[in-house]
mmCIF file of C-alpha atoms in Angstrom:
data_model
loop_
_atom_site.group_PDB
_atom_site.id
_atom_site.type_symbol
_atom_site.label_atom_id
_atom_site.label_comp_id
_atom_site.label_asym_id
_atom_site.label_seq_id
_atom_site.Cartn_x
_atom_site.Cartn_y
_atom_site.Cartn_z
ATOM 1 C CA MET A 2 168.506 79.431 -30.908
ATOM 2 C CA GLU A 3 169.844 75.937 -31.360
ATOM 3 C CA PRO A 4 170.329 75.133 -35.326
ATOM 4 C CA HIS A 5 168.372 72.389 -36.893
ATOM 5 C CA ASP A 6 170.572 70.132 -38.797
ATOM 6 C CA VAL A 7 168.709 68.661 -41.561
ATOM 7 C CA GLN A 8 171.933 66.879 -42.674
ATOM 8 C CA ALA A 9 171.314 64.515 -39.581
ATOM 9 C CA LEU A 10 168.105 63.179 -40.827
ATOM 10 C CA SER A 11 167.290 59.790 -42.369
ATOM 11 C CA ASP A 12 166.804 59.486 -46.017
ATOM 12 C CA THR A 13 163.037 58.885 -45.516
ATOM 13 C CA ASP A 14 162.841 61.995 -42.983
ATOM 14 C CA LEU A 15 164.761 64.235 -45.328
ATOM 15 C CA ALA A 16 162.429 63.195 -48.184
ATOM 16 C CA VAL A 17 159.428 64.105 -45.951
ATOM 17 C CA TYR A 18 161.165 67.546 -44.836
ATOM 18 C CA GLU A 19 161.828 68.548 -48.137
ATOM 19 C CA ALA A 20 158.253 67.619 -49.492
ATOM 20 C CA VAL A 21 156.909 69.831 -46.442
ATOM 21 C CA ALA A 22 159.119 72.660 -47.318
ATOM 22 C CA ALA A 23 158.283 72.706 -50.874
ATOM 23 C CA ILE A 24 154.494 72.676 -49.980
ATOM 24 C CA ALA A 25 155.038 75.295 -47.019
ATOM 25 C CA VAL A 26 157.374 77.678 -49.256
ATOM 26 C CA GLY A 27 154.254 79.194 -50.822
ATOM 27 C CA GLY A 28 152.441 79.487 -47.269
ATOM 28 C CA ASP A 29 150.379 76.368 -47.811
ATOM 29 C CA THR A 30 149.765 73.779 -45.198
ATOM 30 C CA ALA A 31 151.340 70.403 -45.971
ATOM 31 C CA ARG A 32 148.855 67.347 -45.527
ATOM 32 C CA VAL A 33 149.998 63.827 -45.273
ATOM 33 C CA ALA A 34 148.741 62.713 -48.465
ATOM 34 C CA ASP A 35 150.297 65.641 -50.477
ATOM 35 C CA VAL A 36 153.547 64.986 -48.610
ATOM 36 C CA SER A 37 153.204 60.971 -49.111
ATOM 37 C CA ARG A 38 152.889 61.508 -52.895
ATOM 38 C CA MET A 39 155.661 64.032 -53.225
ATOM 39 C CA ALA A 40 158.081 61.981 -51.248
ATOM 40 C CA GLY A 41 157.106 58.908 -52.785
ATOM 41 C CA LEU A 42 156.144 56.929 -49.463
ATOM 42 C CA SER A 43 153.154 55.426 -48.092
ATOM 43 C CA GLU A 44 151.175 57.390 -45.800
ATOM 44 C CA ASP A 45 152.000 55.446 -42.770
ATOM 45 C CA GLU A 46 155.743 55.842 -43.698
ATOM 46 C CA THR A 47 154.643 59.652 -44.038
ATOM 47 C CA LYS A 48 153.005 59.831 -40.868
ATOM 48 C CA ARG A 49 156.041 57.927 -38.779
ATOM 49 C CA SER A 50 158.536 60.521 -40.494
ATOM 50 C CA ILE A 51 156.239 63.462 -39.678
ATOM 51 C CA ALA A 52 156.024 62.225 -35.889
ATOM 52 C CA THR A 53 159.919 62.277 -35.898
ATOM 53 C CA LEU A 54 160.254 65.571 -37.515
ATOM 54 C CA VAL A 55 157.851 66.989 -35.118
ATOM 55 C CA ALA A 56 159.565 65.548 -32.044
ATOM 56 C CA MET A 57 162.820 67.166 -33.510
ATOM 57 C CA GLY A 58 161.172 70.419 -33.976
ATOM 58 C CA GLN A 59 161.906 70.413 -37.801
ATOM 59 C CA VAL A 60 157.882 70.535 -38.594
ATOM 60 C CA VAL A 61 155.046 71.658 -36.642
ATOM 61 C CA PRO A 62 151.492 70.956 -36.664
ATOM 62 C CA ARG A 63 149.483 73.544 -38.431
ATOM 63 C CA GLY A 64 145.619 73.281 -38.794
ATOM 64 C CA GLU A 65 144.947 70.094 -40.549
ATOM 65 C CA GLY A 66 148.641 69.625 -41.955
ATOM 66 C CA PHE A 67 152.227 70.775 -41.055
ATOM 67 C CA ALA A 68 154.517 73.565 -41.680
ATOM 68 C CA LEU A 69 158.285 73.896 -41.226
ATOM 69 C CA GLY A 70 159.466 74.454 -37.499
ATOM 70 C CA ARG A 71 162.470 76.769 -36.690
ATOM 71 C CA HIS A 72 165.088 76.923 -39.375
ATOM 72 C CA ASP A 73 168.152 79.006 -39.695
ATOM 73 C CA PHE A 74 168.436 78.711 -43.788
ATOM 74 C CA GLY A 75 166.614 80.119 -46.532
ATOM 75 C CA LEU A 76 164.600 78.341 -49.053
ATOM 76 C CA GLU A 77 164.934 78.661 -52.834
ATOM 77 C CA TYR A 78 162.445 76.721 -54.847
#
């Protein structure tokens, strides 16, 4: 499995990734509106970032929202 390096993300993508991770750690699906609020971004910025993260495999669609993709690290929230 190829590692997914979150350190290679832009500041915006990292903020969105961290918001998705914070929501997903409890098993919840991260919806755009919630991620946008947590990351302090507009919904359009959030959607663009999520599209980038999905293309990279960092985030995956799940139902009406998103979850973390493959990762090789533990989460401590």
